Amino acid sequence: MVENRPILNILAHLVLILGVLVVAFPIYIAFIASTHGPTDFLSGLIPLTPGHDTWHTYMTMLTTGMQTSGMPPLSLQMMNSLIMALTIAIGKISISIISAYAIVYFRFPFRNLAFWLIFITLMLPVEVRILPTYKVVADLGMLDTYAGLTIPLIASATATFLFRQVFLTIPDELMEAARIDGAGPMKFFWDILLPMSRNNIAALFVILFIYGWNQYLWPLLITTDASHYTIVMGIKRMADVADSQPQWNYIMATAILAMLPPVLVVIFMQKLFVKGLIETEK
Amino acid sequence: MAAITLEAVGKSYAGGVKVVHSIDLAIEDGEFVVLVGPSGCGKSTLLRMVAGLETVTEGQISIGGRMVNEVEPAERDIAMVFQNYALYPHMTVRQNLAYGLKNRKMAKDEITRRVDEAAQILEIGAFLDRKPRALSGGQRQRVAMGRAIVREPAAFLFDEPLSNLDAKLRVQMRGEIKQLQARLGTTSIYVTHDQLEAMTLAHRLVVLNGGRIEQVGTPLEVYRKPASTFVAAFIGSPAMNLLEARAEGGVAHVGGGRVPLEAAVSGTVTLGLRPEDVRPVDAGTDGAFVLKLAYVEELGAQKLVHGTVEGHKFACALPSDALLGDELHLVPEPGAAHGFDAQSGKRLG
Ligand SMILES: Nc1ncnc2c1ncn2[C@@H]1O[C@H](COP(=O)(O)OP(=O)(O)OP(=O)(O)O)[C@@H](O)[C@H]1O
Ligand SMILES: [Mg+2]
C-alpha cells in the first residue's frame, strides 16, 4: 500500500494473523493429538495441551506401523511416497521441457497437430481417464509396481505449456548467436535453454513434487500390496476401521509426518520458487 | 579475413513476398561496407543471408572465394553483433566470450589468451566475471563486440549494433568501432538506418531501397553525386531540398532565379540543392531566387532557415549572425545544384 497509516497497518496485520490462525489451528490440533495416548480421546474432546506419548507414538508408526489395519511402517510408506513424488516431478519436467523445445524451436511435419493433441489432453486429467488408464496399466502387468504408480501421471500438458511460454520469451537472437557460436540443437538446449529455465524448473518442481506426494486416488487403485502403499492413502486406510475406535493419535502422527516433506521442499526451494514465478528479465 | 561476393542474391518468403531483389555486390578484403536504407528495405534480411541465418532463395554468396549458400552459420567463419546484443544471460562475460571458442574445441590457454586480449582492446577487463545483467548498455555492447573479435573471423556482421544506446554513447561507440575495424582490418558489413552513422563509418556505402540497390559508392561520392532523388533525400542532414523546376538548355528556372545544372537538359526536372549549398545575396542580384521565410531553427554555429520557394518547401543553412527579413534572396554555390529526371528520379549528367 502506498499510504502508511497506522490504522490500515493494524487492520492488515489483523487480517493476516486471522488467516494464519485459521490455517494453523487444525495443524496444531493434529500435532497435539499425536502427542497423547490412545485413551485420551474417549471423551470425544481433543485436548489442547501436549501429552506425553510423543516419542512412543512416532517411533511405533515409523518402525512397525499398525499391523491391525494392515499398515506397513511409515518409513516404508514415506519412502514410497518420496519415490513417487520425485519420479513424477522429474519425469514430468524432463518430458515436458523436451516437448516444449521441439514445439518451439523445430519445424517438423504435423507440428501443429502435435501441439493441439497435447493441448487437448489438458481436458483429460487423471480422474477422467482413470478406468482406461487402470486397464492399460493392469494389462501391462504394472499393478503394484513403482512404474504403474508413476508413469501414467508423468505426461503433462500444463508443464509443456509453461515451458513453451518460457521459451517464447527468449529472444530469437540468442538462438542465432548460439548457432553462429557453433552450438548445435543439443548444445543449445543444454548450454543455453536449460540454465535459463532454471528458476522455472525449480518452481515447477515444487508444485509437481507436492502434486505427486499428495496423490491419493491413483495409488489407492493400483496398489493392493502393502509394500507399495503411499503415506497419503495410508492415512485414509487407518481412519477406516470397522468395529472399533480409530486410533487418532496414530492417525494424526501419520498426518503430521505426511505433511513434512512438502513443507521442507517449499522451505528450501522458496527463493527459487518465487523467482521462477515472477521473473521476467530475460 | 576475406572478400565477400554477392551475385544476383534475392530473397522471397513463403507466399511469394519478395523482399530482396537481385543484389550484386563485391566487398573487398578488409573493407568496411555499410548497408543503409529506410526501415523495411531488406538490410537485415540481406545481412542475415550472409550470416547464414536466413536461406538464400536466389543467386549465390561467397566468402573468401567459397560458395556458402548451404553452409551452416558456424562454418562460415563470420561473427555477428546483434542490435539487442544477444548475450547469454546466465554466463559471465568471460564465458560469453569463450563460448564460441569452446565449441570449436580450441585449447584452453589459447582461449584465455584471446579473451584477455579482447578484454584489453575493449577495456572490459574489469567486469569479466560479471553477468550481462550487471552491465550498462554500453558495456554490454562492448561485450557483444568482444564476442565477435575473439573469434578472429573472416568478417564482422553488424546489425544496428548502436541503436539501443543513447545519442552520446552512440557517437563514442561509433568512433571505437571505426578504430577497431581499422586496427584489425577485418572485412565488415554494417547495417544501419542512420545516415550519419553510415557516412562516418563506411569505406563504401550501399544505399538500399525496397530491396534493391539504389547506389554504391564512398560516402563522399554518394553525398556529392547522389544517383537518384531517393539517395539525395536520404543521405545528408539536413536533407537536400528537392523541387520541381523548368529547365532550358541546362539552366533550371525557379523562384524567379536561374540555377545552372551539370547536364544540358530542357523540360521539367527535379532540382536538388543542399541547405548548405546556397548563399544569401542582396535583392536584385542577377539569377537569385526568392525564399519566403516560415521559421528559423538555431543550431548554435548555424541557423537553419525554413521557408518556401514557389510554394515548395525549402531549407537553407546560414551563419548564425545572418540578418533575416521576410524574404531571402539566394544563389547556389557554383556546381552545387543537382538535376534529376522528373519521372524516374534518376540523376541527370
Ligand atoms: N517471414 C517473413 N515473411 C514475409 N515478409 C517478411 C518476413 N520477414 C521479414 N519480412 C519483410 O521483409 C522486409 C525486410 O525486412 P528487414 O528486417 O530486412 O528490414 P530492415 O531493412 O532491416 O528494416 P529495419 O531498419 O526496420 O530493421 C520487411 O518489409 C518485412 O516486412
Ligand atoms: Mg533490421
XYZ file of C-alpha atoms and ligand atoms in Angstrom:
663
model
C 0.000 0.000 0.000
C 1.192 3.443 -0.836
C -0.193 5.171 2.234
C 1.375 4.436 5.559
C -1.416 4.871 8.059
C -1.201 3.039 11.384
C -4.886 2.058 11.337
C -4.507 0.374 7.986
C -1.335 -1.319 9.166
C -3.058 -2.737 12.190
C -6.002 -3.847 10.102
C -3.735 -5.536 7.579
C -1.917 -7.370 10.334
C -5.157 -8.403 11.994
C -6.423 -9.941 8.773
C -3.124 -11.712 8.203
C -2.939 -13.053 11.750
C -6.504 -14.246 11.492
C -5.660 -16.016 8.265
C -2.635 -17.690 9.803
C -4.699 -18.840 12.798
C -7.406 -20.305 10.597
C -4.814 -22.261 8.649
C -2.542 -23.173 11.544
C -5.020 -24.168 14.227
C -6.076 -27.509 12.706
C -2.425 -28.377 12.235
C -1.777 -27.536 15.862
C -4.671 -29.768 16.893
C -3.305 -32.568 14.745
C 0.084 -32.261 16.325
C -1.297 -32.131 19.870
C -3.443 -35.163 19.179
C -0.397 -37.081 18.040
C 1.326 -36.484 21.371
C -1.365 -38.125 23.501
C -2.022 -41.744 24.305
C -4.880 -43.574 22.547
C -7.209 -43.375 25.530
C -7.188 -39.597 25.828
C -9.801 -39.173 23.100
C -12.533 -41.354 24.504
C -14.283 -38.348 25.993
C -14.866 -37.123 22.433
C -12.800 -33.988 23.080
C -9.324 -33.381 21.837
C -7.054 -31.845 24.481
C -5.360 -28.548 23.630
C -2.108 -29.130 25.506
C 0.649 -31.605 24.581
C 0.591 -35.085 26.025
C 3.435 -37.439 26.971
C 3.294 -40.150 24.357
C 5.003 -38.276 21.531
C 8.159 -40.326 21.224
C 6.390 -43.612 21.602
C 3.700 -42.810 19.018
C 6.070 -41.578 16.350
C 8.587 -44.372 16.844
C 5.875 -47.024 16.645
C 4.484 -45.576 13.461
C 7.833 -45.147 11.788
C 9.239 -48.564 12.630
C 6.364 -51.041 12.931
C 3.282 -49.339 11.564
C -0.172 -50.518 12.561
C -0.436 -54.193 11.955
C -4.111 -54.402 12.909
C -5.210 -52.327 9.914
C -2.536 -53.760 7.633
C -0.332 -50.691 7.722
C 3.364 -51.229 6.976
C 5.843 -48.981 8.812
C 5.542 -45.313 7.919
C 9.186 -45.135 6.925
C 8.416 -47.539 4.084
C 5.314 -45.627 3.062
C 7.176 -42.347 3.149
C 9.877 -43.852 1.002
C 7.224 -44.983 -1.481
C 5.676 -41.535 -1.498
C 9.080 -39.964 -1.976
C 9.895 -42.234 -4.901
C 6.533 -41.495 -6.447
C 6.723 -37.727 -5.926
C 10.287 -37.479 -7.222
C 9.676 -39.682 -10.236
C 6.549 -37.774 -11.164
C 8.160 -34.350 -10.714
C 11.398 -35.186 -12.511
C 9.628 -37.209 -15.192
C 7.061 -34.514 -15.889
C 9.717 -31.829 -16.070
C 12.027 -33.807 -18.362
C 9.331 -34.855 -20.775
C 7.570 -31.531 -20.949
C 10.727 -29.455 -21.345
C 11.794 -31.641 -24.238
C 8.413 -31.499 -25.934
C 8.241 -27.736 -25.447
C 11.697 -27.463 -27.023
C 10.517 -29.458 -30.023
C 7.358 -27.413 -30.428
C 9.002 -24.017 -30.126
C 12.305 -24.479 -31.955
C 11.743 -27.087 -34.653
C 9.688 -27.087 -37.831
C 8.570 -30.654 -38.421
C 5.569 -32.197 -40.183
C 2.422 -32.285 -38.054
C 3.921 -29.858 -35.607
C 0.602 -28.122 -35.154
C -1.197 -31.421 -34.791
C 1.229 -32.445 -32.063
C 0.681 -29.138 -30.359
C -3.090 -29.493 -30.420
C -3.012 -33.091 -29.250
C -1.009 -32.045 -26.223
C -3.380 -29.169 -25.715
C -6.426 -31.433 -25.756
C -5.006 -33.707 -23.055
C -5.323 -30.700 -20.744
C -9.009 -31.514 -20.698
C -8.367 -35.077 -19.558
C -6.971 -35.141 -16.019
C -6.235 -38.470 -14.364
C -9.655 -38.718 -12.751
C -11.441 -38.545 -16.104
C -9.411 -41.246 -17.789
C -8.892 -43.340 -14.703
C -10.686 -46.506 -15.844
C -8.985 -46.868 -19.241
C -5.675 -45.962 -17.670
C -6.198 -48.594 -14.996
C -6.996 -51.152 -17.669
C -3.859 -50.333 -19.614
C -1.670 -50.454 -16.519
C -3.244 -53.729 -15.423
C -2.789 -55.302 -18.859
C 0.829 -54.285 -18.884
C 1.265 -56.024 -15.553
C 2.259 -52.855 -13.770
C -0.126 -53.120 -10.814
C 1.779 -52.902 -7.535
C 4.924 -51.545 -9.146
C 6.595 -48.151 -8.999
C 6.249 -47.887 -12.758
C 2.491 -48.303 -12.544
C 2.388 -45.825 -9.709
C 4.185 -43.085 -11.625
C 4.227 -43.451 -15.412
C 0.520 -42.718 -16.009
C 0.893 -39.469 -14.083
C 4.015 -38.265 -15.834
C 2.688 -36.840 -19.119
C 1.852 -33.213 -18.536
C 0.313 -30.691 -20.877
C 0.422 -27.939 -18.262
C 4.159 -28.169 -17.783
C 4.678 -28.337 -21.534
C 2.765 -25.094 -21.857
C 4.672 -23.435 -19.103
C 7.996 -24.247 -20.754
C 6.623 -23.210 -24.126
C 5.797 -19.804 -22.668
C 9.250 -19.562 -21.109
C 10.953 -20.432 -24.389
C 8.830 -17.962 -26.321
C 10.124 -15.130 -24.134
C 13.732 -15.986 -25.014
C 14.699 -13.761 -27.954
C 15.428 -15.483 -31.273
C 18.728 -13.637 -31.473
C 20.027 -15.748 -28.617
C 19.447 -18.883 -30.643
C 21.044 -17.247 -33.651
C 24.046 -16.118 -31.643
C 24.425 -19.678 -30.393
C 24.203 -21.012 -33.941
C 26.981 -18.665 -35.006
C 28.940 -19.738 -31.936
C 28.743 -23.286 -33.245
C 26.188 -24.705 -30.823
C 24.010 -27.366 -32.427
C 20.488 -28.162 -31.202
C 21.634 -30.364 -28.308
C 24.292 -27.935 -27.146
C 21.871 -25.026 -27.359
C 19.434 -26.966 -25.204
C 21.984 -27.931 -22.551
C 24.105 -24.802 -22.506
C 21.530 -22.066 -23.024
C 17.910 -23.140 -22.624
C 18.255 -25.374 -19.605
C 20.250 -22.944 -17.441
C 17.994 -20.091 -18.500
C 14.921 -22.047 -17.404
C 16.495 -22.986 -14.068
C 14.152 -20.926 -11.932
C 11.091 -22.108 -13.785
C 12.217 -25.690 -13.401
C 12.630 -25.161 -9.665
C 9.195 -23.583 -9.327
C 7.624 -26.367 -11.300
C 9.488 -28.944 -9.251
C 7.959 -27.616 -6.058
C 4.455 -27.698 -7.492
C 4.859 -31.109 -9.060
C 6.531 -32.662 -6.038
C 3.571 -31.652 -3.905
C 1.179 -32.819 -6.607
C 2.904 -36.205 -6.716
C 3.189 -36.525 -2.948
C -0.492 -35.774 -2.448
C -1.731 -38.330 -4.998
C -4.478 -40.315 -3.354
C -6.899 -41.868 -5.822
C -4.377 -43.410 -8.173
C -2.195 -45.186 -5.603
C -5.347 -46.369 -3.883
C -6.485 -48.036 -7.109
C -3.349 -49.691 -8.275
C -1.653 -50.818 -5.067
C -3.023 -53.872 -3.335
C 0.239 -54.972 -1.812
C 1.234 -53.173 1.391
C 4.833 -52.823 0.234
C 3.752 -50.171 -2.299
C 1.388 -48.171 -0.107
C 1.976 -44.440 -0.048
C 1.533 -42.399 3.078
C -1.335 -40.198 1.865
C -3.546 -43.158 1.037
C -2.348 -44.818 4.233
C -3.926 -42.127 6.397
C -7.325 -42.842 4.963
C -6.825 -46.570 5.420
C -6.128 -46.078 9.121
C -9.209 -43.960 9.679
C -11.462 -46.565 8.048
C -11.530 -49.173 10.792
C -14.538 -51.384 11.238
C -16.000 -52.165 14.665
C -13.602 -50.097 16.757
C -12.433 -46.591 17.508
C -9.943 -45.094 15.030
C -6.664 -44.560 16.821
C -6.471 -40.833 16.447
C -3.054 -40.381 17.971
C -1.508 -42.644 15.339
C -3.554 -41.150 12.525
C -2.557 -37.632 13.460
C 1.103 -38.593 13.754
C 0.878 -40.008 10.242
C -0.760 -36.830 9.001
C 1.968 -34.689 10.534
C 4.677 -36.865 9.013
C 2.925 -36.821 5.640
C 2.920 -33.046 5.736
C 6.618 -32.659 6.460
C 8.338 -33.375 3.125
C 6.233 -30.945 1.063
C 6.795 -28.299 3.729
C 10.552 -28.925 3.643
C 10.592 -28.713 -0.136
C 8.759 -25.408 -0.028
C 11.033 -24.013 2.678
C 14.252 -24.976 0.952
C 13.197 -24.003 -2.542
C 11.203 -20.929 -1.603
C 13.650 -18.443 -3.100
C 13.930 -20.189 -6.440
C 10.209 -20.852 -6.407
C 9.249 -17.208 -6.090
C 11.886 -16.168 -8.631
C 10.621 -18.724 -11.099
C 7.089 -17.452 -10.862
C 7.772 -13.731 -11.039
C 10.971 -13.444 -13.044
C 10.562 -11.571 -16.295
C 14.076 -10.474 -17.143
C 15.499 -12.497 -19.965
C 39.851 -12.024 -43.480
C 38.188 -12.439 -46.785
C 36.365 -10.861 -49.659
C 32.598 -11.318 -49.798
C 30.758 -11.536 -53.090
C 27.026 -11.407 -53.670
C 25.812 -12.428 -57.096
C 22.186 -11.818 -58.074
C 21.159 -12.534 -54.483
C 17.407 -12.461 -53.889
C 15.059 -13.451 -51.111
C 11.420 -14.448 -51.340
C 9.387 -15.538 -48.361
C 6.784 -18.262 -48.493
C 3.717 -16.840 -50.185
C 5.795 -15.132 -52.853
C 6.680 -11.944 -50.952
C 9.937 -10.779 -52.474
C 11.905 -8.564 -50.134
C 15.381 -8.567 -51.716
C 15.821 -8.265 -55.470
C 18.874 -9.472 -57.322
C 21.702 -7.795 -55.379
C 25.186 -7.753 -56.901
C 27.928 -6.602 -54.600
C 31.637 -7.285 -54.321
C 33.169 -6.469 -50.946
C 36.926 -6.416 -50.839
C 39.117 -7.928 -48.184
C 39.338 -5.544 -45.235
C 36.652 -3.247 -46.498
C 34.040 -1.632 -44.234
C 30.740 -1.620 -46.099
C 27.622 -0.051 -44.640
C 24.164 -1.066 -45.806
C 21.863 1.853 -45.264
C 18.230 2.446 -46.075
C 14.845 3.129 -44.537
C 13.081 0.663 -42.264
C 11.859 -2.458 -44.034
C 14.099 -2.107 -47.083
C 15.662 -5.514 -46.510
C 19.007 -4.583 -44.917
C 18.743 -7.058 -42.077
C 17.481 -9.758 -44.401
C 20.492 -9.307 -46.671
C 22.924 -9.339 -43.746
C 21.286 -12.407 -42.242
C 21.612 -14.185 -45.565
C 25.338 -13.510 -45.474
C 25.404 -14.819 -41.893
C 23.507 -17.947 -42.854
C 20.594 -17.244 -40.536
C 18.247 -16.808 -43.484
C 18.130 -19.055 -46.537
C 19.205 -17.636 -49.891
C 16.414 -18.181 -52.393
C 18.217 -16.785 -55.435
C 21.761 -16.174 -56.540
C 24.851 -17.009 -54.552
C 27.014 -15.683 -51.733
C 30.710 -16.419 -51.421
C 33.007 -15.653 -48.520
C 36.733 -15.848 -49.217
C 36.094 -17.430 -52.604
C 33.978 -20.237 -51.160
C 30.304 -20.531 -52.084
C 28.462 -20.567 -48.764
C 24.773 -20.765 -49.702
C 24.355 -24.118 -47.969
C 26.987 -23.672 -45.250
C 25.955 -23.527 -41.574
C 26.483 -20.133 -39.850
C 29.149 -21.540 -37.564
C 31.155 -22.789 -40.531
C 31.075 -19.525 -42.455
C 33.824 -18.003 -40.357
C 31.825 -14.880 -39.586
C 30.874 -13.162 -36.330
C 27.734 -11.157 -35.800
C 26.835 -8.345 -33.422
C 23.107 -8.052 -32.778
C 21.019 -4.999 -32.016
C 19.923 -6.376 -28.634
C 23.446 -7.804 -28.043
C 22.078 -11.354 -27.572
C 24.486 -12.095 -24.723
C 23.879 -15.335 -22.844
C 22.310 -14.002 -19.629
C 23.353 -16.894 -17.389
C 27.022 -16.765 -18.343
C 29.651 -14.370 -17.119
C 31.276 -12.016 -19.586
C 34.276 -14.323 -19.779
C 32.078 -17.335 -20.523
C 30.170 -15.333 -23.096
C 33.380 -14.545 -24.932
C 34.754 -18.052 -24.626
C 31.617 -19.971 -25.560
C 32.139 -19.970 -29.330
C 35.791 -20.887 -28.954
C 34.989 -23.727 -26.576
C 32.503 -25.150 -29.046
C 35.301 -25.093 -31.579
C 37.378 -27.268 -29.262
C 40.110 -24.649 -29.011
C 42.888 -25.231 -26.478
C 42.233 -23.707 -23.025
C 45.258 -21.424 -22.915
C 44.558 -20.129 -26.415
C 41.012 -19.275 -25.311
C 42.333 -17.467 -22.252
C 44.827 -15.577 -24.362
C 42.217 -14.422 -26.857
C 39.660 -13.474 -24.206
C 42.237 -11.454 -22.298
C 43.385 -9.755 -25.462
C 39.833 -8.839 -26.478
C 39.093 -7.652 -22.948
C 42.111 -5.403 -23.101
C 41.266 -3.979 -26.524
C 37.692 -3.238 -25.470
C 38.523 -2.265 -21.893
C 36.126 -4.756 -20.379
C 38.738 -6.492 -18.236
C 37.231 -5.101 -15.033
C 33.963 -6.973 -15.413
C 34.968 -10.256 -16.991
C 33.387 -12.103 -14.084
C 30.086 -10.267 -14.076
C 26.870 -11.415 -15.648
C 25.461 -9.302 -18.505
C 22.562 -8.046 -16.380
C 25.048 -6.272 -14.145
C 26.394 -4.199 -17.048
C 25.276 -0.931 -18.601
C 24.084 -0.792 -22.191
C 27.417 0.485 -23.449
C 29.331 -2.207 -21.574
C 27.051 -4.912 -22.951
C 27.694 -3.515 -26.388
C 31.427 -3.891 -25.816
C 30.993 -7.453 -24.650
C 28.985 -8.229 -27.778
C 31.836 -6.829 -29.849
C 34.286 -8.812 -27.761
C 32.422 -11.987 -28.546
C 32.868 -11.159 -32.214
C 36.557 -10.320 -32.115
C 37.757 -13.300 -30.056
C 36.660 -15.458 -32.942
C 39.128 -13.695 -35.271
C 36.641 -14.269 -38.076
C 36.861 -13.594 -41.800
C 34.135 -10.975 -41.479
C 32.159 -8.994 -38.920
C 28.465 -8.532 -39.477
C 26.770 -5.759 -37.512
C 23.002 -5.331 -37.402
C 22.250 -1.871 -35.983
C 24.543 -2.512 -33.017
C 24.262 1.022 -31.654
C 20.568 1.734 -31.903
C 19.851 0.773 -28.287
C 22.340 3.310 -26.927
C 21.756 6.939 -26.064
C 22.888 9.568 -28.541
C 26.149 10.491 -26.829
C 27.289 6.931 -26.285
C 26.374 6.116 -29.851
C 28.776 8.716 -31.169
C 31.536 7.419 -28.902
C 30.996 3.763 -29.805
C 30.808 4.701 -33.461
C 34.320 6.078 -33.227
C 35.519 2.999 -31.389
C 34.069 0.608 -33.938
C 35.762 2.555 -36.704
C 39.137 2.441 -34.967
C 38.750 -1.201 -34.077
C 37.953 -2.156 -37.649
C 40.899 -0.155 -38.940
C 43.176 -1.814 -36.405
C 42.020 -5.377 -37.061
C 41.495 -4.894 -40.790
C 38.604 -7.349 -40.790
C 36.073 -7.196 -43.614
C 32.883 -5.755 -42.137
C 29.281 -5.334 -43.182
C 27.333 -2.909 -41.044
C 23.597 -2.332 -41.212
C 22.033 0.904 -40.081
C 19.173 3.203 -40.949
C 21.048 6.177 -39.558
C 22.640 8.031 -42.461
C 25.115 9.850 -40.224
C 26.393 6.570 -38.798
C 26.620 5.246 -42.331
C 28.555 8.270 -43.605
C 31.037 8.292 -40.752
C 31.797 4.565 -40.667
C 31.790 3.393 -44.245
C 34.583 2.895 -46.687
C 31.766 2.230 -49.065
C 28.050 2.882 -48.703
C 25.345 0.712 -50.162
C 22.040 2.565 -50.222
C 19.090 0.169 -50.345
C 15.505 0.973 -51.190
C 12.699 -1.564 -51.399
C 15.108 -4.489 -51.577
C 17.133 -3.002 -54.444
C 20.492 -1.261 -54.504
C 19.959 2.420 -55.178
C 23.626 3.430 -55.172
C 27.038 2.113 -54.163
C 29.950 4.421 -53.519
C 32.213 6.083 -50.992
C 30.377 8.345 -48.559
C 31.621 11.414 -50.403
C 30.632 10.111 -53.826
C 27.184 9.325 -52.565
C 26.943 12.697 -50.868
C 28.238 14.701 -53.786
C 26.680 12.775 -56.628
C 23.521 11.055 -55.395
C 22.294 8.708 -58.114
C 18.626 9.397 -57.506
C 16.235 11.639 -55.634
C 15.839 8.820 -53.089
C 19.544 8.840 -52.218
C 19.606 12.626 -52.366
C 16.838 12.868 -49.792
C 18.202 10.062 -47.622
C 21.877 10.983 -47.321
C 22.840 14.281 -45.730
C 21.375 16.162 -42.808
C 19.514 18.468 -43.021
C 18.058 16.765 -46.077
C 18.566 18.077 -49.590
C 15.838 20.364 -50.938
C 14.075 18.846 -53.932
C 11.807 20.962 -56.083
C 10.162 20.839 -59.464
C 11.643 23.283 -61.955
C 11.548 24.071 -65.641
C 14.900 23.738 -67.367
C 16.105 25.234 -70.616
C 19.484 24.371 -72.084
C 20.915 23.194 -68.750
C 19.572 26.034 -66.639
C 16.706 25.486 -64.180
C 14.327 28.349 -63.578
C 12.909 28.546 -60.090
C 11.591 31.235 -57.753
C 12.491 33.995 -60.176
C 16.124 32.876 -60.292
C 18.326 30.739 -62.517
C 20.226 27.638 -61.361
C 22.785 26.132 -63.757
C 22.780 22.321 -63.954
C 25.519 19.876 -64.930
C 23.637 18.419 -67.873
C 22.289 20.406 -70.798
C 18.663 19.366 -70.306
C 15.365 21.033 -71.125
C 11.862 20.392 -69.806
C 10.630 19.604 -66.323
C 13.342 18.429 -63.912
C 13.672 17.848 -60.215
C 16.185 20.293 -58.859
C 18.222 19.320 -55.802
C 20.016 21.847 -53.604
C 21.590 21.092 -50.239
C 20.707 23.607 -47.488
C 24.386 24.431 -47.016
C 24.980 24.977 -50.749
C 23.151 28.293 -51.065
C 24.374 31.783 -50.230
C 22.275 34.847 -49.365
C 22.779 37.843 -51.651
C 21.366 41.356 -51.974
C 17.944 41.786 -53.501
C 18.115 42.245 -57.255
C 21.283 40.175 -57.726
C 21.219 38.544 -61.132
C 19.914 34.939 -61.070
C 18.971 34.916 -57.372
C 15.777 33.165 -56.351
C 13.466 34.154 -53.527
C 12.795 32.221 -50.326
C 9.702 33.176 -48.279
C 10.584 32.724 -44.631
C 8.496 30.453 -42.426
C 10.537 29.732 -39.296
C 14.124 29.515 -38.066
C 15.956 26.832 -36.063
C 19.049 27.989 -34.179
C 21.720 25.271 -34.143
C 24.446 27.315 -32.469
C 27.127 27.553 -35.143
C 24.469 27.865 -37.806
C 20.838 28.616 -38.171
C 18.501 26.575 -40.281
C 16.022 28.752 -42.145
C 12.828 27.074 -43.351
C 10.514 28.584 -45.909
C 9.097 28.122 -49.376
C 10.362 28.719 -52.880
C 7.480 28.992 -55.322
C 5.334 27.038 -52.863
C 7.864 24.195 -52.448
C 9.374 23.639 -49.028
C 12.957 24.788 -48.875
C 15.524 24.956 -46.074
C 18.887 26.692 -46.013
C 21.715 26.745 -43.515
C 23.109 30.204 -42.824
C 25.745 31.585 -40.461
C 24.185 32.308 -37.094
C 24.763 36.049 -37.475
C 22.967 36.288 -40.816
C 20.318 39.011 -40.926
C 16.845 37.866 -41.901
C 13.858 39.669 -43.403
C 10.556 38.272 -44.673
C 12.283 37.197 -47.827
C 15.745 35.925 -48.616
C 17.496 36.160 -51.951
C 19.664 33.123 -52.566
C 22.122 31.912 -55.176
C 23.532 28.379 -55.346
C 27.251 27.744 -54.900
C 28.848 27.060 -58.277
C 28.386 23.458 -59.367
C 26.324 22.613 -56.288
C 22.985 22.045 -57.996
C 21.794 18.501 -58.744
C 19.394 17.711 -61.557
C 17.167 14.637 -61.539
C 14.754 13.272 -64.093
C 11.294 14.381 -63.006
C 9.736 10.991 -63.816
C 12.315 8.341 -62.883
C 14.141 10.382 -60.244
C 17.494 9.336 -61.785
C 20.391 11.742 -61.805
C 20.914 13.788 -64.938
C 24.528 14.108 -66.013
N 8.867 -14.028 -42.529
C 8.585 -13.015 -43.354
N 7.604 -13.127 -44.292
C 7.326 -12.118 -45.139
N 7.966 -10.925 -45.120
C 8.939 -10.737 -44.210
C 9.306 -11.764 -43.287
N 10.315 -11.288 -42.523
C 10.550 -10.024 -42.936
N 9.737 -9.689 -43.958
C 9.710 -8.412 -44.686
O 10.978 -8.196 -45.256
C 11.223 -6.810 -45.361
C 12.647 -6.524 -44.967
O 12.829 -6.787 -43.607
P 14.186 -6.402 -42.861
O 14.112 -6.906 -41.488
O 15.319 -6.870 -43.701
O 14.115 -4.825 -42.869
P 15.240 -3.803 -42.389
O 15.706 -3.095 -43.592
O 16.237 -4.483 -41.559
O 14.380 -2.802 -41.521
P 14.727 -2.157 -40.073
O 15.567 -0.970 -40.318
O 13.368 -1.769 -39.581
O 15.373 -3.201 -39.260
C 10.197 -6.119 -44.483
O 9.327 -5.407 -45.313
C 9.488 -7.237 -43.778
O 8.119 -6.947 -43.663
Mg 16.716 -4.578 -39.431
